[in-house]
XYZ file of C-alpha atoms in Angstrom:
481
model
C -76.612 45.511 66.254
C -73.213 47.696 65.498
C -69.943 45.253 64.930
C -66.773 46.629 65.562
C -63.311 46.798 64.454
C -59.752 47.723 63.969
C -58.247 47.917 60.857
C -54.649 49.476 60.618
C -54.172 51.611 57.520
C -51.228 52.991 56.028
C -49.151 54.620 53.247
C -48.632 52.384 50.526
C -45.747 52.884 48.338
C -45.316 51.553 44.667
C -42.715 49.763 43.013
C -42.158 47.882 40.329
C -39.783 45.231 39.548
C -38.110 44.737 35.622
C -39.039 41.489 34.577
C -38.832 39.554 31.142
C -41.592 36.735 30.517
C -41.345 34.446 27.484
C -43.525 33.538 24.638
C -45.152 30.251 25.805
C -42.848 27.480 23.853
C -44.923 25.310 21.741
C -46.921 22.280 23.638
C -48.758 25.079 26.022
C -45.631 25.209 28.124
C -45.880 28.413 30.565
C -43.601 30.408 31.007
C -41.343 30.897 34.371
C -42.955 33.791 36.437
C -44.209 35.348 39.372
C -47.648 33.822 39.481
C -46.362 30.662 37.665
C -44.080 28.171 39.342
C -43.137 28.592 43.082
C -39.730 29.571 43.546
C -38.548 30.548 41.314
C -37.969 34.297 42.089
C -36.657 35.599 45.674
C -40.060 37.386 46.598
C -41.630 33.685 46.227
C -40.200 33.198 49.824
C -43.872 32.585 50.700
C -45.199 35.891 53.504
C -48.624 35.558 54.549
C -51.015 37.759 56.807
C -50.742 41.270 57.742
C -47.443 43.388 57.756
C -45.196 43.511 60.471
C -44.704 46.637 62.463
C -41.946 47.446 64.449
C -42.591 48.753 67.741
C -38.702 47.948 69.825
C -34.964 46.944 69.218
C -33.094 45.749 71.747
C -29.566 45.716 71.620
C -29.727 42.109 73.319
C -32.266 39.615 72.844
C -35.090 39.491 75.119
C -37.570 36.563 76.145
C -40.412 37.535 78.092
C -43.000 40.447 76.754
C -45.788 42.138 78.014
C -47.857 45.042 77.068
C -50.028 46.694 80.009
C -53.119 49.149 79.080
C -51.370 51.622 78.055
C -50.002 50.199 75.450
C -46.640 50.626 77.003
C -43.894 46.833 75.878
C -42.054 45.524 79.006
C -39.045 42.381 78.238
C -37.420 40.252 80.160
C -33.721 40.002 79.928
C -33.168 36.362 81.187
C -29.874 35.549 82.876
C -29.335 31.933 81.130
C -26.152 32.667 79.110
C -24.966 35.813 80.664
C -25.491 38.212 83.127
C -28.016 41.302 82.254
C -27.674 44.501 84.554
C -31.551 44.842 83.950
C -33.242 41.956 84.280
C -36.847 44.044 83.455
C -37.272 46.717 81.732
C -40.116 49.236 80.865
C -40.006 50.198 76.886
C -39.541 54.458 76.774
C -38.970 54.590 73.119
C -38.260 53.052 69.794
C -34.319 52.764 71.546
C -34.571 53.087 74.699
C -35.118 51.250 77.333
C -35.251 51.549 82.276
C -35.505 48.768 84.684
C -38.558 48.489 85.594
C -39.933 48.900 88.269
C -36.839 50.265 89.627
C -33.173 49.621 89.064
C -32.762 48.453 92.910
C -35.237 44.853 92.869
C -32.960 44.484 89.337
C -30.037 42.250 91.261
C -29.697 40.859 94.948
C -26.915 41.748 96.721
C -24.954 39.322 99.115
C -26.712 38.180 101.860
C -29.913 40.164 100.704
C -33.437 37.902 100.894
C -34.002 36.421 97.186
C -37.438 36.525 97.332
C -36.637 40.387 97.393
C -34.678 40.569 94.472
C -34.305 39.119 90.041
C -32.350 36.517 90.552
C -33.549 35.075 86.867
C -36.656 36.523 85.271
C -37.845 34.481 82.095
C -41.479 35.982 81.693
C -43.759 39.152 82.374
C -47.113 39.146 82.076
C -50.367 40.964 82.929
C -53.442 39.837 84.057
C -57.154 41.183 83.620
C -56.536 42.583 87.437
C -53.525 44.722 85.986
C -51.100 43.790 87.394
C -48.026 42.811 85.781
C -46.357 39.655 87.168
C -43.183 38.408 86.746
C -41.515 34.934 86.994
C -38.239 34.180 88.440
C -36.144 30.920 87.915
C -34.359 31.392 90.911
C -31.463 29.948 88.905
C -28.312 32.287 89.285
C -26.179 33.027 86.450
C -23.155 30.344 86.421
C -25.121 27.380 87.660
C -24.615 24.352 85.785
C -27.348 23.151 83.658
C -29.861 20.996 85.886
C -28.918 22.759 89.068
C -31.557 23.422 91.522
C -33.036 26.971 91.863
C -32.420 29.047 95.286
C -35.081 28.809 97.202
C -37.140 32.520 97.842
C -35.593 33.242 94.547
C -37.398 31.034 92.117
C -40.648 32.782 92.913
C -44.350 34.438 91.293
C -43.913 38.037 92.019
C -47.484 40.769 91.001
C -47.366 44.593 90.765
C -49.425 47.412 90.095
C -49.572 48.160 86.245
C -49.888 51.579 86.861
C -47.278 52.325 90.290
C -44.935 49.376 89.777
C -45.318 48.862 93.525
C -44.989 45.065 94.928
C -48.216 43.893 95.975
C -47.704 40.225 96.410
C -44.769 37.184 96.438
C -45.393 33.812 96.033
C -42.035 31.668 96.766
C -41.952 28.283 95.025
C -42.735 25.622 97.989
C -39.223 24.009 98.291
C -40.936 20.288 97.343
C -41.138 21.854 93.938
C -37.482 22.294 93.585
C -36.046 19.517 93.129
C -34.136 17.732 89.546
C -33.579 21.053 88.341
C -37.330 22.670 87.972
C -36.786 26.049 86.107
C -39.784 27.796 85.632
C -39.998 29.072 82.174
C -43.241 30.851 81.191
C -46.399 32.046 83.297
C -50.308 32.803 82.946
C -52.932 33.772 85.235
C -56.415 32.311 85.212
C -57.956 34.646 88.020
C -61.050 33.718 88.332
C -59.809 30.203 89.140
C -57.404 31.159 91.138
C -53.997 29.847 89.831
C -51.076 30.668 87.980
C -49.645 28.008 85.736
C -46.125 27.619 84.102
C -43.772 25.115 82.219
C -41.076 24.016 83.435
C -38.243 23.674 80.796
C -35.460 21.812 82.836
C -34.818 18.479 80.607
C -37.595 15.712 83.282
C -40.227 18.971 82.499
C -43.491 19.036 84.471
C -46.601 21.575 84.247
C -46.894 24.054 87.754
C -49.759 25.195 89.323
C -49.754 27.802 92.463
C -52.689 28.577 93.974
C -53.262 32.534 94.361
C -55.267 32.312 98.192
C -53.052 30.928 100.097
C -49.388 29.954 97.334
C -49.437 25.847 97.645
C -48.456 24.294 94.456
C -49.071 21.577 92.517
C -46.134 20.046 89.857
C -47.435 17.390 87.795
C -46.430 15.298 85.095
C -43.153 15.350 86.012
C -40.535 13.578 83.424
C -43.746 12.201 81.102
C -43.035 12.117 77.700
C -45.763 14.839 76.593
C -43.872 17.670 78.311
C -40.275 15.798 77.445
C -38.185 16.889 74.160
C -38.044 14.133 71.842
C -34.956 11.765 71.765
C -32.036 12.908 69.632
C -34.140 15.888 68.143
C -32.588 18.098 65.190
C -34.765 20.623 64.647
C -34.059 23.922 61.492
C -33.563 26.970 61.600
C -33.655 29.171 58.449
C -33.040 26.695 56.205
C -30.064 24.529 58.572
C -29.796 22.065 60.779
C -29.673 23.068 64.326
C -27.674 20.647 67.743
C -26.832 21.755 70.432
C -22.703 22.199 70.674
C -20.590 22.319 73.626
C -17.429 23.060 71.489
C -16.936 20.412 68.730
C -18.882 17.858 70.732
C -22.098 17.629 69.609
C -24.945 16.696 71.349
C -29.071 17.144 71.036
C -31.464 19.739 72.298
C -33.887 18.968 75.357
C -35.707 21.860 76.156
C -38.912 20.636 76.903
C -42.096 22.141 78.042
C -41.627 25.798 77.442
C -44.819 28.047 75.880
C -47.677 28.316 77.393
C -51.469 29.764 76.908
C -54.807 29.119 78.539
C -58.266 29.142 76.368
C -61.476 27.303 76.593
C -60.554 26.463 80.094
C -57.755 24.749 79.117
C -53.706 24.835 79.846
C -52.245 24.762 76.379
C -48.534 23.945 76.408
C -45.633 23.159 73.298
C -42.341 21.163 73.813
C -39.584 22.971 72.764
C -37.564 20.196 71.148
C -40.155 19.063 69.035
C -43.016 19.520 67.419
C -45.585 18.800 69.752
C -48.084 20.821 71.614
C -50.894 19.163 74.272
C -53.601 20.876 76.641
C -55.236 19.335 79.602
C -58.713 21.476 81.472
C -57.397 23.280 84.014
C -59.427 21.817 86.934
C -58.275 18.519 86.570
C -54.717 19.266 86.780
C -55.269 21.517 89.628
C -57.071 19.089 91.244
C -55.730 17.500 94.502
C -57.415 14.332 94.137
C -56.229 13.639 91.102
C -53.205 9.977 90.808
C -50.636 11.238 88.272
C -52.003 8.718 86.189
C -55.241 10.337 86.017
C -53.662 13.295 84.871
C -51.538 11.703 82.624
C -54.971 10.112 80.891
C -56.460 13.472 81.035
C -53.554 14.831 78.488
C -54.956 15.632 74.904
C -52.909 15.377 72.225
C -54.035 17.514 68.927
C -51.432 16.244 66.548
C -48.047 17.380 65.248
C -47.655 21.018 64.121
C -44.861 21.527 61.595
C -42.227 23.251 64.039
C -40.854 23.047 67.518
C -42.505 25.684 69.416
C -41.601 28.465 71.786
C -44.482 31.142 73.193
C -47.962 30.632 73.196
C -51.139 33.105 73.488
C -54.267 33.156 73.549
C -57.482 35.525 72.926
C -60.630 36.010 74.383
C -62.484 33.657 71.030
C -60.526 30.214 72.422
C -57.690 31.169 69.645
C -54.534 29.937 70.595
C -51.636 31.489 68.485
C -48.229 29.339 68.428
C -44.808 30.722 67.811
C -42.938 28.158 64.958
C -39.594 28.541 64.890
C -38.630 26.525 62.170
C -41.312 28.014 59.954
C -40.187 31.557 60.616
C -44.105 32.249 61.427
C -47.239 32.746 63.519
C -49.483 29.724 63.989
C -53.123 29.542 65.454
C -55.643 27.290 66.007
C -58.692 27.659 66.903
C -60.368 25.898 69.617
C -64.142 26.847 70.261
C -66.414 24.815 67.314
C -68.396 29.268 67.514
C -64.971 29.858 65.817
C -64.492 27.173 63.142
C -65.106 27.619 59.452
C -64.484 24.033 57.916
C -66.025 21.226 57.592
C -64.334 18.560 59.449
C -64.755 14.833 59.418
C -68.082 15.367 58.557
C -68.728 17.921 61.479
C -69.961 20.524 59.683
C -69.219 24.737 61.100
C -70.723 27.098 63.720
C -71.499 24.349 66.469
C -70.848 25.322 70.065
C -68.376 23.607 72.682
C -64.750 22.845 72.563
C -63.076 21.080 69.290
C -62.272 17.736 69.428
C -58.254 17.062 70.086
C -58.592 14.424 66.451
C -60.751 18.548 64.681
C -57.723 20.674 65.636
C -56.596 22.369 62.232
C -53.803 24.438 62.836
C -52.799 27.212 60.443
C -50.319 29.802 59.444
C -51.520 33.500 60.823
C -48.181 35.412 59.844
C -44.729 34.182 57.877
C -41.892 36.387 57.073
C -38.575 35.735 57.455
C -38.134 39.081 59.646
C -40.196 36.703 62.191
C -36.391 35.137 63.607
C -37.226 33.132 66.749
C -40.606 34.862 68.055
C -39.509 34.048 71.905
C -43.261 35.551 73.989
C -45.831 37.425 72.583
C -49.272 38.952 73.779
C -52.311 40.590 72.315
C -53.945 43.755 73.488
C -56.555 46.179 71.234
C -56.228 43.782 68.447
C -52.359 43.419 68.011
C -50.609 40.634 68.290
C -47.319 41.505 69.820
C -44.042 39.414 69.663
C -40.531 39.759 70.201
C -37.658 38.206 68.305
C -34.388 37.196 70.024
C -32.984 34.760 66.758
C -31.927 31.810 70.235
C -30.991 29.488 67.130
C -28.300 31.480 66.348
C -26.933 32.007 69.579
C -23.602 29.683 70.991
C -24.970 26.959 72.350
C -26.670 26.098 69.046
C -23.959 26.001 66.639
C -20.303 24.951 65.602
C -17.323 25.741 67.714
C -20.394 27.985 70.372
C -20.048 30.805 67.106
C -22.268 33.259 68.186
C -24.205 34.153 65.124
C -26.844 36.317 66.204
C -27.282 40.346 64.648
C -28.649 42.864 66.968
C -31.181 44.758 67.264
C -33.566 42.561 68.197
C -37.081 43.868 67.373
C -40.168 43.734 68.567
C -42.850 43.638 66.279
C -47.114 43.898 66.368
C -49.618 43.061 64.127
C -52.937 43.537 63.199
C -55.200 40.535 64.189
C -58.672 39.800 62.422
C -61.627 42.366 62.440
C -63.141 40.302 65.359
C -60.748 41.045 67.708
C -60.838 45.162 66.294
C -61.935 48.174 67.712
C -60.322 50.832 66.566
C -58.286 52.333 63.143
C -54.926 53.593 63.207
C -53.641 55.968 60.758
C -50.856 58.002 60.894
C -50.494 61.406 59.938
C -50.592 62.729 56.621
C -51.157 59.390 55.559
C -53.248 57.821 52.259
C -55.220 54.187 51.920
C -56.022 52.546 49.049
C -58.281 50.021 49.225
C -61.357 48.974 47.278
C -63.452 50.163 50.709
C -61.649 52.641 52.162
C -60.221 55.912 49.763
C -59.710 59.158 52.401
C -56.968 61.281 53.331
C -56.062 62.845 57.314
C -54.378 66.093 57.286
C -53.977 66.385 61.611
C -51.397 67.893 63.533
C -50.038 65.979 66.069
C -51.844 67.581 68.954
C -55.289 68.092 67.152
C -58.527 66.769 67.972
C -60.356 64.902 64.963
C -62.491 67.955 63.967
C -64.991 66.489 61.599
C -66.800 63.224 61.186
C -65.058 60.559 58.331
C -67.423 58.516 55.723
C -66.699 56.042 53.672
C -69.036 53.844 51.217
C -69.059 51.444 54.113
C -67.949 53.035 57.807
C -68.401 55.923 59.521
C -66.336 57.140 62.027
C -67.791 58.371 65.214
C -64.446 59.602 67.261
C -61.500 59.606 67.193
C -57.919 60.323 70.474
C -54.647 60.386 69.998
C -53.054 57.085 71.304
C -49.377 57.164 72.236
C -47.278 53.779 71.768
C -43.384 52.621 72.050
C -42.841 53.656 68.124
C -40.914 55.834 66.217
C -44.263 58.215 65.516
C -47.284 59.343 66.714
C -50.357 57.361 65.587
C -54.822 58.337 65.310
C -56.838 55.970 66.195
C -60.558 55.908 65.029
C -63.487 54.395 66.784
C -66.235 53.427 64.098
C -68.636 50.939 62.882
C -71.118 49.394 60.178
C -73.194 51.650 58.983
């Protein structure tokens, strides 16, 4: 059976570092140097995983991110700490953006129905039916922390991916908005027929909206599994992080934040903690379950050594976690069929879900350029994410100094071969590896005019794929011979 995969081939520029090595002293001690010990050289910061490809620079920090089926990038600029002229944008080049779906919807005017315009959009998400969804907290800029959302302003809105036309608005029921409910992140299960959201308020909760009738449930309100750690102190780029009001020191209280849907479960992380959890989606939306039964159904896989922002998941049950304390993206396999380790006596490759006590969180990417990855999306074998340097912002710095330095970059990185279906080759670049050695020379508008062979791969087609990027990429579909 032909196995499809995608590898990104890029030009490699060699470089040399002047290094001094010393003779091994008596006694057999090895000298300091790369490969001998950790921490002796600046380059010993452990860069893990695939390289990062910059795809967009923003002048302000974004929070939400989506990628449509044409690989267009969408970002949200929330109004939590400052006003923003455009709440949602589509990126039209590496540096340029325009309001999406239009300019008129970006700001509510005096007396306007708040359900018809953006108040404070937090995130944007693509579903499997070619619809883009935005989640609007409905809490206007300037309201004190903990304020309740404006009824009608707290909403979900779905739009046609291609035309940007509004399809439907779901107003969050008023009975769910008490105690400062602050909708933060969103995922859709169109088969089950529910939208799932995290509530990042201090008390926190998990929210689900029925996509048929618009009714909703709010679960786990003020429970420890959604609340921040007591007196939490995190770290960022080696510095401890507190909450500051001038010179008044406090602790960060951001609660349930990132969310992913995988293996029939709702996964979430508590930002001001190092904890993540999951619960069956069907259990969470069951209106016949008591609060005690819902809490008892929560699964705790253990801590993951970092506070977490965005979550996402692929179609193989792998959950990805943005780990800001580690400048990293983690992953964890939730299906036995995808595991490759024997854990607690259980061999890999079985069927069914991985038990919570056998979850092993691993590092997918670690790179100093990952400065608080906030939201993530997966498309065509690529992991997309934005960065916003959140912990360097005024709320987390003494005297509320803003230490963030733009531009704020969004990236993509290739995932492993099990998810890839194309090869991307930049014009007139050469790839060097033990398996792939060939050179491309194509005009930016030309089609491939000959088949390429290597000792392992047979290229069968090619096309030009536009992306928000400085150059044009060629996409080659191939299979193993």
